[in-house]
Every structure is written in C-alpha cells, then in structure tokens.
Tab-separated table of C-alpha atoms in Angstrom:
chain	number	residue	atom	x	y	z
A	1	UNK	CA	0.000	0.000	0.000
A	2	UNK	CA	1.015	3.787	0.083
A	3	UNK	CA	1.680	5.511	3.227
A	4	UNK	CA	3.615	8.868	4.378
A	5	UNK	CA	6.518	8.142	6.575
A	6	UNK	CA	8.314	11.182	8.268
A	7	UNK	CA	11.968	10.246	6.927
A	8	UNK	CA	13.717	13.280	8.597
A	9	UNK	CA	12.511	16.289	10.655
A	10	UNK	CA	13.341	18.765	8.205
A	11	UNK	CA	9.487	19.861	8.065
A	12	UNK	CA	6.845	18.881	5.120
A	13	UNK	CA	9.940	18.105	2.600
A	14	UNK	CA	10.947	15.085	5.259
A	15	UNK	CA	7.613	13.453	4.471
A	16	UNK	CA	8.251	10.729	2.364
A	17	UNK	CA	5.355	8.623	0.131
A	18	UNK	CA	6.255	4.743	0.626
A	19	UNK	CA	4.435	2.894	-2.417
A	20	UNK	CA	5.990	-0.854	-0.921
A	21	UNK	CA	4.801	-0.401	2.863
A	22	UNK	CA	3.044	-3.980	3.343
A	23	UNK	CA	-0.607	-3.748	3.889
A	24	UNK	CA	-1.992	-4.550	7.309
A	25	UNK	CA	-3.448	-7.416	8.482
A	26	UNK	CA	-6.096	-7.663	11.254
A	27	UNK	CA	-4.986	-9.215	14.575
A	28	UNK	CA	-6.845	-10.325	17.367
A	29	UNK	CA	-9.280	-7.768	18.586
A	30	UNK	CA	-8.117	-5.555	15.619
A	31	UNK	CA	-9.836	-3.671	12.925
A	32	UNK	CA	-8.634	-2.872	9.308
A	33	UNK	CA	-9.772	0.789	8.222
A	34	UNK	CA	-9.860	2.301	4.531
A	35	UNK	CA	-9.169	5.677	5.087
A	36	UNK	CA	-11.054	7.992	3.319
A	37	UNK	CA	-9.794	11.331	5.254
A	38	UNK	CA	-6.941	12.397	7.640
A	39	UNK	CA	-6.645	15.789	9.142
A	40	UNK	CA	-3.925	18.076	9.963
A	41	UNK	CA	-3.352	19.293	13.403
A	42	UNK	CA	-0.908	21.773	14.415
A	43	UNK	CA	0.995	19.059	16.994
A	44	UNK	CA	1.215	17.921	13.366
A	45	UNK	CA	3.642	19.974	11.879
A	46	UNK	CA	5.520	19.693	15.252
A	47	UNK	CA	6.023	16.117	14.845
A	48	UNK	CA	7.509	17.097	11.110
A	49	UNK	CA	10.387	19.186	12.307
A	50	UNK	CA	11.197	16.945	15.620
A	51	UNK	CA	9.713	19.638	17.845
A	52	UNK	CA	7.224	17.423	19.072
A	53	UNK	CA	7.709	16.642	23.121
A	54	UNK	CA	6.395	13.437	23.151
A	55	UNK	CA	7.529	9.925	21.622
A	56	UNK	CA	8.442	9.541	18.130
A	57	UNK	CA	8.524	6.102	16.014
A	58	UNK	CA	11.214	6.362	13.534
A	59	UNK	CA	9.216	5.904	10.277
A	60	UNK	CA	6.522	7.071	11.452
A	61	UNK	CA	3.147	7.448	9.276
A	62	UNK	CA	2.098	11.185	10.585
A	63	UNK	CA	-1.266	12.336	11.412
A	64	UNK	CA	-3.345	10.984	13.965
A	65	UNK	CA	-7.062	11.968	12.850
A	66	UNK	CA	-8.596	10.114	10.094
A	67	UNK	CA	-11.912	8.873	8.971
A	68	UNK	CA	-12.508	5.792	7.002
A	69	UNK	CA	-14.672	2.329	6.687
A	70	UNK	CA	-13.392	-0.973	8.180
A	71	UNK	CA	-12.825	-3.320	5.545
A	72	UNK	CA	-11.901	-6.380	7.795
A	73	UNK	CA	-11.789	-7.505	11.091
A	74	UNK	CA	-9.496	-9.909	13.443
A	75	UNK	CA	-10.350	-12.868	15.741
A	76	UNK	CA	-12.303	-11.725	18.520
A	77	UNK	CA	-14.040	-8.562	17.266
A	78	UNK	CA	-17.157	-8.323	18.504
A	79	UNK	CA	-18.886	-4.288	18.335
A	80	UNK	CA	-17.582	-3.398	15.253
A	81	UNK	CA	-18.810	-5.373	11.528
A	82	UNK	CA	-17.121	-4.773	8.148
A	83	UNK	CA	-18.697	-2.005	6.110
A	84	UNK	CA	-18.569	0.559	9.380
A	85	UNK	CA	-17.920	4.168	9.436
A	86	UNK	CA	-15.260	5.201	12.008
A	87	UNK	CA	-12.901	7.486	13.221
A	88	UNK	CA	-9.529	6.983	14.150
A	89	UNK	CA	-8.764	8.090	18.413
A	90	UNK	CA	-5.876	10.171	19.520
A	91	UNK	CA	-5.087	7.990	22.106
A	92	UNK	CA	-5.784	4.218	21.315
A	93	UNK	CA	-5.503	3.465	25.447
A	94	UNK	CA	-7.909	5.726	26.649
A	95	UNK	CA	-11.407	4.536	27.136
A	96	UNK	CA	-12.773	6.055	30.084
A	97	UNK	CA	-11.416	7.946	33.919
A	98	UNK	CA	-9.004	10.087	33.972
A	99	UNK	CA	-5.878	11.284	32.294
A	100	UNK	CA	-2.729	9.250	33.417
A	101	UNK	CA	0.684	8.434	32.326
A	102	UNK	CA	-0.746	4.649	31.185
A	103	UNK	CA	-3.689	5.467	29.006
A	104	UNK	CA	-1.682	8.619	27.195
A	105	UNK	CA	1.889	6.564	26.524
A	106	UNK	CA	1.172	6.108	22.730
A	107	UNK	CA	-0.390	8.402	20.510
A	108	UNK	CA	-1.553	7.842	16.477
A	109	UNK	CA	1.243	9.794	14.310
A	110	UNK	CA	3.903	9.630	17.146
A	111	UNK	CA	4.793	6.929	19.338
A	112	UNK	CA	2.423	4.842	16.836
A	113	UNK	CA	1.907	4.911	13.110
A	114	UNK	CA	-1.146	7.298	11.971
A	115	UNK	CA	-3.895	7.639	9.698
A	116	UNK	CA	-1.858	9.310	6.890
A	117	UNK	CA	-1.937	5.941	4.746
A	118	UNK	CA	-4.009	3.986	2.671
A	119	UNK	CA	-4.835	1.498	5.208
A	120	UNK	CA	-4.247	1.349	8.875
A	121	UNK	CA	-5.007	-1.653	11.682
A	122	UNK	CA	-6.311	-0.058	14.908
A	123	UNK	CA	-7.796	-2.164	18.300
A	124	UNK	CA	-11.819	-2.855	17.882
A	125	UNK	CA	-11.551	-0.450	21.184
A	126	UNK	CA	-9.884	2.271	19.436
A	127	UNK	CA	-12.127	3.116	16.558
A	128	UNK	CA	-15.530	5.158	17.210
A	129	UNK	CA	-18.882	5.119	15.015
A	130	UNK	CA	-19.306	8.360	12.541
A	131	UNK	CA	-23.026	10.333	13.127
A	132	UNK	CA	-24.533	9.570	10.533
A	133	UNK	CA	-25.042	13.520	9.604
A	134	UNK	CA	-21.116	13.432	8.865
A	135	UNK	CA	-19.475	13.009	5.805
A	136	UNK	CA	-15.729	10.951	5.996
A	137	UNK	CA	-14.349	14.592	5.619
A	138	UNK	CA	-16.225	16.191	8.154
A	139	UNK	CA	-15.818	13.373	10.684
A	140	UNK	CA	-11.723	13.257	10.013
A	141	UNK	CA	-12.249	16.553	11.955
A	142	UNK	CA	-12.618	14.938	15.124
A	143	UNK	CA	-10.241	13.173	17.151
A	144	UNK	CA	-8.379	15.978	18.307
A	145	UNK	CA	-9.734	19.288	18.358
A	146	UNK	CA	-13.046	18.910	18.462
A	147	UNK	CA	-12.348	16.290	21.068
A	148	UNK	CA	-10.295	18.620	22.523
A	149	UNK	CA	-12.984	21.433	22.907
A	150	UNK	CA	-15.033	19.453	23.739
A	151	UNK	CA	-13.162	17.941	27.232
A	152	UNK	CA	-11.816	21.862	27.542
A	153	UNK	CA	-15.753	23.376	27.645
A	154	UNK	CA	-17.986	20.735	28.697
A	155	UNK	CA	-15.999	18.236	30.774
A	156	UNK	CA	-13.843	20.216	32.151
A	157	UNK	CA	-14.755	23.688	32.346
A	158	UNK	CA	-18.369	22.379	33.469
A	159	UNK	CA	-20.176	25.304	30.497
A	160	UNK	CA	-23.775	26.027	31.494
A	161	UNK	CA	-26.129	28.234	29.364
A	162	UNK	CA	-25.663	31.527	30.055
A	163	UNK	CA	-22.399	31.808	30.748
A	164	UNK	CA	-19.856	33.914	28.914
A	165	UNK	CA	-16.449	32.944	27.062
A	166	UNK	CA	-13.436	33.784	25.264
A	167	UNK	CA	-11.949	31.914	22.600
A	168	UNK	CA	-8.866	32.859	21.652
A	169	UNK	CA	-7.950	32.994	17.711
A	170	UNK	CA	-9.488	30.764	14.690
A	171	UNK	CA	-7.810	27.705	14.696
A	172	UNK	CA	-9.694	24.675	14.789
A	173	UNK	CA	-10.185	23.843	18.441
A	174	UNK	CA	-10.778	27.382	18.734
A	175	UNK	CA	-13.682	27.208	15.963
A	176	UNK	CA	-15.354	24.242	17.659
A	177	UNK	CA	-15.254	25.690	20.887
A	178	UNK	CA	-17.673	28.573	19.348
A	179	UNK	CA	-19.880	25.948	17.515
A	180	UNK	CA	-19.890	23.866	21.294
A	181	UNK	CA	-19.950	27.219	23.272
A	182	UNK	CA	-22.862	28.155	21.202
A	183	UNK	CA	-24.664	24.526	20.889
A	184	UNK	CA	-24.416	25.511	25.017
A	185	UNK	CA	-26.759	29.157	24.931
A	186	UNK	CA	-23.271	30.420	26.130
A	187	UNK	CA	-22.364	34.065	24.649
A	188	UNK	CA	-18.764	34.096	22.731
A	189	UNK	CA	-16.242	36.675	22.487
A	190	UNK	CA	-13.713	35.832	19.619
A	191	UNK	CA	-10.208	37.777	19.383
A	192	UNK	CA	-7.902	36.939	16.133
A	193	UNK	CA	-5.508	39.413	13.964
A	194	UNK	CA	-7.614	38.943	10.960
A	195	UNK	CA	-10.788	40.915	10.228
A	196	UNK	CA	-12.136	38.655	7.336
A	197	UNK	CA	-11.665	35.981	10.032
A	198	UNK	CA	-13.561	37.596	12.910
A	199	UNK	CA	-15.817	38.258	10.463
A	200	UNK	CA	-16.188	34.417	9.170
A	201	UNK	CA	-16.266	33.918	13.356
A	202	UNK	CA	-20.067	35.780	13.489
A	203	UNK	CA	-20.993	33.334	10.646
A	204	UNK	CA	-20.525	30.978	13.386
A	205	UNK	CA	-22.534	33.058	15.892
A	206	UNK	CA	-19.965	34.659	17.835
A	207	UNK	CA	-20.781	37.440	19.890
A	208	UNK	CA	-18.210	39.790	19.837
A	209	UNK	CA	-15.688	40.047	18.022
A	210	UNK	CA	-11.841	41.708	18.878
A	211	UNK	CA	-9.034	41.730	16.373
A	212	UNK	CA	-6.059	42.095	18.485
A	213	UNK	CA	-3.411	43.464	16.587
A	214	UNK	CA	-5.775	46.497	16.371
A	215	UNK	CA	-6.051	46.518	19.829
A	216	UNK	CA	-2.775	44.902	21.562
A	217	UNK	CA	-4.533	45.418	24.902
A	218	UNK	CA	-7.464	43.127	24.124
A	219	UNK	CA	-8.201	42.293	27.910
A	220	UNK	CA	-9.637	45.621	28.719
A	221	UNK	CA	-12.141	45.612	25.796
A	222	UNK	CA	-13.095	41.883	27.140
A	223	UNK	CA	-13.336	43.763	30.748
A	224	UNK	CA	-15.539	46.377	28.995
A	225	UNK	CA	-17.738	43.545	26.837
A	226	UNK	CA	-18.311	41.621	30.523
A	227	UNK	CA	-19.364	45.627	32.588
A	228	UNK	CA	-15.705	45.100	34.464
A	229	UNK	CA	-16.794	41.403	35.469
A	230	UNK	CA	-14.645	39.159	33.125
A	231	UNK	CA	-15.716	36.082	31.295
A	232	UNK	CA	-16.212	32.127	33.024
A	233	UNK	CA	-14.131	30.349	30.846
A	234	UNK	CA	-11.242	31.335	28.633
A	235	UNK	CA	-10.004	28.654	25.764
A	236	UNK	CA	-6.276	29.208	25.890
A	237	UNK	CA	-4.358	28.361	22.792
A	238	UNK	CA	-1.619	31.109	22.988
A	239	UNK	CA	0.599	29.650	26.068
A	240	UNK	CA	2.603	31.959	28.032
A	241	UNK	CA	2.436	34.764	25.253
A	242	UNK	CA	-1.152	35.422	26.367
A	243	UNK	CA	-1.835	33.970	29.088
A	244	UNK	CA	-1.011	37.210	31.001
A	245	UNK	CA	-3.810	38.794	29.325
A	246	UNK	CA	-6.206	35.341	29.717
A	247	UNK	CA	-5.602	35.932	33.127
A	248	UNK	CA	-6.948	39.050	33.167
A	249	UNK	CA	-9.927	38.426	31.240
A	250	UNK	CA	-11.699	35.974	33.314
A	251	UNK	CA	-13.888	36.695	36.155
A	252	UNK	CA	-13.013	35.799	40.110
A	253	UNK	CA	-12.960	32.114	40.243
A	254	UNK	CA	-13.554	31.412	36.395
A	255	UNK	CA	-11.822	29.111	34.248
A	256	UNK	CA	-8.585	29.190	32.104
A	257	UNK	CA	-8.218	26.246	30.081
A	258	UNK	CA	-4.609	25.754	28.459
A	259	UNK	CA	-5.144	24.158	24.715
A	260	UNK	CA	-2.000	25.274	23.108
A	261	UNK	CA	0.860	27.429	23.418
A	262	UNK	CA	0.698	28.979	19.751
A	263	UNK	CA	1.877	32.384	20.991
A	264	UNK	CA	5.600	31.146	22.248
A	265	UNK	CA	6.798	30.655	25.558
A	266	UNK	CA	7.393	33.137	28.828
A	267	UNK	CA	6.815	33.778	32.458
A	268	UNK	CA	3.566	34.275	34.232
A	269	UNK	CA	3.435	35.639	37.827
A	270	UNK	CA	0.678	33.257	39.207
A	271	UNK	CA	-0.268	36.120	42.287
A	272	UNK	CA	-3.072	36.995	40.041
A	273	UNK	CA	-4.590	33.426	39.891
A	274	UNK	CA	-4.361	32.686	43.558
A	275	UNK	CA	-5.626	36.127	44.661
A	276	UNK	CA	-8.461	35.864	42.378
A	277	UNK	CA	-8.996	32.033	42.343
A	278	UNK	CA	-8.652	31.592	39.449
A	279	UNK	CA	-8.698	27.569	38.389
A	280	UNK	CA	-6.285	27.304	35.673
A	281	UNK	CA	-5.845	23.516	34.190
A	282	UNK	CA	-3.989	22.554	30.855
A	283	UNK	CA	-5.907	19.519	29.039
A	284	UNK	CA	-4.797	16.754	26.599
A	285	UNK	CA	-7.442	15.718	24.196
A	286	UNK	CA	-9.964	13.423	25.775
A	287	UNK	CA	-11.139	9.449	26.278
A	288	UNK	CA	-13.185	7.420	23.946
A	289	UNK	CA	-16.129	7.775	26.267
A	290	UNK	CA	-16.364	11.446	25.727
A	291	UNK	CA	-15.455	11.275	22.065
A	292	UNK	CA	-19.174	9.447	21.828
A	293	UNK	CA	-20.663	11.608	23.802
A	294	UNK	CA	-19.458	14.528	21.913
A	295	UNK	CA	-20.490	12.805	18.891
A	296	UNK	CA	-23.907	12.245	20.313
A	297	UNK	CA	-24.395	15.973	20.582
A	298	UNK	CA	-23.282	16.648	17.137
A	299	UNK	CA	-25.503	14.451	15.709
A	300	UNK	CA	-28.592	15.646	18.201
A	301	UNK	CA	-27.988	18.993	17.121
A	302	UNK	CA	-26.586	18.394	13.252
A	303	UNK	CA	-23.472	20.377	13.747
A	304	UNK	CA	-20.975	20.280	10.996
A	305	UNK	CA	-16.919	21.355	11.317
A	306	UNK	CA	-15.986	24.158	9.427
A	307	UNK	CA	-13.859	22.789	6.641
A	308	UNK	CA	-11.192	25.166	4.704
A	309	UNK	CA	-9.205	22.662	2.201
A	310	UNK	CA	-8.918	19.553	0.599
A	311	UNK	CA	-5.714	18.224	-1.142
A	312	UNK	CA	-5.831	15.025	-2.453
A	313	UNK	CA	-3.546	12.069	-0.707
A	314	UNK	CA	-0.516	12.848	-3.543
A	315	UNK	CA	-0.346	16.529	-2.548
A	316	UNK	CA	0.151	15.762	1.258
A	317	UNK	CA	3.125	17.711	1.527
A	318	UNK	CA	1.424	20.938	-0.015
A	319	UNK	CA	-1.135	20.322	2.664
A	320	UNK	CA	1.662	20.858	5.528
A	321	UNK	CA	2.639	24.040	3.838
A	322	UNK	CA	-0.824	25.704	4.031
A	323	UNK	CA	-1.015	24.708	7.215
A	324	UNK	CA	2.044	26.080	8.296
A	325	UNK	CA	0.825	29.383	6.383
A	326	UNK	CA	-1.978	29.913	9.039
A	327	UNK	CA	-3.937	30.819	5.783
A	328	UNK	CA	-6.863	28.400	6.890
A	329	UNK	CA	-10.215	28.712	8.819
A	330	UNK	CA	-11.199	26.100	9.514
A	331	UNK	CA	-9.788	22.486	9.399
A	332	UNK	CA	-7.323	21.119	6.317
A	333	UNK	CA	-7.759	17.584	4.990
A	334	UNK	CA	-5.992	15.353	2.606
A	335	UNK	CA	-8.478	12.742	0.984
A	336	UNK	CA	-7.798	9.233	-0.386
C-alpha cells in the first residue's frame, strides 16, 4: 500500500510517500480501516520538524485523525462489523477515567503509526462510530480538536447556558469551541488578527468580536464587553504569550483552560490566579467515552466542522505548507 513516513525532521519536505509499505493485516481484537480522510493538526507539523515533546517512532506514518470504513476484522471482534464508518482516536488506550501516564503513553502519528496511509489496523476499542449527519471529511475533523474542545468546555470547564467565554484565535479547536460554546446558549467573544476571520467567526454566531493586533490590549475591551466582570471560561491556545492577558480576562474564580501554546513561551506571575482564584488547568485531548458523547451531541444537534481545504492524498506535503501558512479557517484535509 502507500503511506507517508516522516523520513527526517526537516518539516513537510521530510515526508516521504512509501508505495511498498506492506498492507496490514487484522490481529486479534483488531480492525482494518480504509481511510477515506486524515486531518492536519498543528501538533502535526511539530512532529515534522522533531519539535514534538512526546515519543516519536522512527518511520513514522504522521497524522493521527482520520476517517474511514473498516474493511476487515481480526479474531475476537465483537462491536464493530465490516462495512462501518469510524474514526480513528488520539489515544488508542484511553477509554474512560481520567488522564494518566498509562492510558496517554502512545499516541496515532507519534509513538504509533497514523492515519496518513491507505490502510491502517487499529484495536476494535480504538475506533468510534461516525453520526450519521457526517461526511468521511467532516468526521476526520474529530479526534483531536473537536475532542479537545469538547473535554476543555464541557468536561472540564463544566459550560452552562448563560455563561460567557473567550476563545482565543481561529484555529480549529478554537472554531469548535464557538460551535460547542454556542450549541451551550453560552455568549462568545472571539479575538484573532484577521478581520475577514472575525468576520467568518459571526458566521458561526460569535458574539463579539476583537481583532487584536488592532487593539494589543485586548483584555480591557473583554473587561468592557463583561461591565468590568470578566468572562467564566477562557479557551487558551496562545501559552505563556497570552496567558497574562487570559488571566486578566476571566472573572473571580472562572476558568482558564490551556489548549495550546501557539503564541511562544514566557513567564507568568501566578499572584493573580491565587488572589483571584482563578482555576487554571492545561488539558490533553480526551477518552473514547467522551469522544461518543461529543459525537452524540453533534448528531442531536446536526453540527458540521468548518472545513477550509482539501488536497488530495498525492499533494500531502502541499497540505503541511498551508497549514504552516496559518492561511486556513477552519480544518485542512488530505483525501484518499
């Protein structure tokens, strides 16, 4: 079969297309997925050029989200029948609880081979039914950041109708968040540098909208938005480089959840979050349990990702250089 293999860490041109990788075969308990769809993550492009903090396969077929049918099944495989529609999971070992160093060891597209292939053999356990609303391109979109707004908002932010919050940028966990925040009756205040992507944001239903390089000190116009009071939850994909401001955002005893640390690295005095209790908690994707939940809800309330760009499976490596443009709303896909 053909599959990607990262070959050196030189960014997309160390992407490699292997035409002679054998073609998987489906152990015990193990499923055999066509994929039809893979999506590109930023932790992708990390893995590319070796900046990646976690474990890296040599070899390794990138990407961890895909979508795709199963096409055969090993000895022992009991929920899922040839001819099903499934996603890929971020983290094969994670079915339910909590995070801990056990269920979050291997990862698709690091420590194991991902989705970026013709074919790929997963664990019965580690493959989740599509909604049936979803496309294979829309559902490629899951595994990590819509997974991963989800667990931020719902699981572990606890969002309630009503309540207020700030999403940080237009990348795609920030993008679900608004779709979840407002699937929630929750009001949304969107920041980003570009206008034409605020304005794409209110398409979406967001709230307000701040472009920040307009106004550097976006905090106090949040402040002003919230009557001095600050918003409950803040999605935090900037890292140290805004978390200062994050900080300042939310209300006495709301929420900062850390996504992503797009915005570099830095120092944060953390007097401000004990003095106002603030509860500030860094997340990592999320279990299979609340992957089908999540899915439940999308399919309860038809919800469809936002979508910017499709390149076909031979023009992978022009996919990884859009991405890396920050050109994109919205989620980039290659297609087999």
């Amino acid at each position: 079969m053909k599959a990607y293999e990262v070959r050196k860490f030189i960014g997309a041109d160390g992407l490699v297309l292997n035409h002679e990788r054998s073609e998987p075969e489906a152990g015990p308990a193990q499923v055999i997925v066509k994929i039809h769809a893979a999506s590109l993550n930023y932790r992708d492009l990390s893995v590319s050029t070796g900046q990646y903090p976690g474990r890296l396969k040599p070899s390794v077929i990138p990407l961890s989200d895909g979508a795709g049918e199963i096409v055969s099944r090993g000895a022992g495989v009991t929920r899922m029948k040839v001819g099903d529609r499934v996603t890929s999971v971020f983290y094969p070992d994670w079915i339910a609880g909590a995070i801990s160093d056990e269920v979050t060891e291997f990862a698709l597209g690091g420590a194991l081979d991902g989705v970026l292939a013709e074919y790929i053999a997963l664990p019965e356990r580690a493959v989740i039914p599509i909604p049936d609303s979803l496309t294979f391109n829309e559902a490629a979109t899951l595994p990590s950041a819509a997974l991963t707004a989800w667990q931020a908002l719902i699981v572990t932010a606890g969002l309630k109708a009503g309540d207020t919050v700030l999403v940080l940028g237009t990348g795609g966990v920030s993008l679900f968040a608004i779709q979840f925040a407002k699937l929630h009756c929750a009001t949304v205040i969107l920041t980003s540098s570009s206008s034409a992507k605020l304005q794409r944001g209110a398409q979406l239903k967001a709230d307000h909208l701040i472009n920040y390089r307009e106004n550097p000190q976006w905090d106090t116009q949040v402040l002003d938005l919230t009557g001095g009071r600050g918003v409950d939850i803040v999605i935090e994909v900037g890292g140290a480089g805004t978390l200062e401001r994050s900080l300042r955002s939310v209300r006495k005893g709301g929420t900062v959840v850390l996504v992503g640390r797009l915005a570099g690295l830095g120092q944060v005095d953390p007097l401000p979050i004990m003095r106002r209790a603030i509860r500030l908690i860094g997340i990592n994707v999320g279990s299979h349990e609340t992957f089908a939940a999540m899915n439940r809800a999308i399919a309860a309330a038809d919800l469809h990702p936002v979508i910017d760009r499709s390149f076909p499976f031979a023009e992978a490596k022009a996919a990884y250089l859009y991405m890396q443009s920050g050109m994109q709303f919205g989620k980039v896909l290659v297609t087999l």
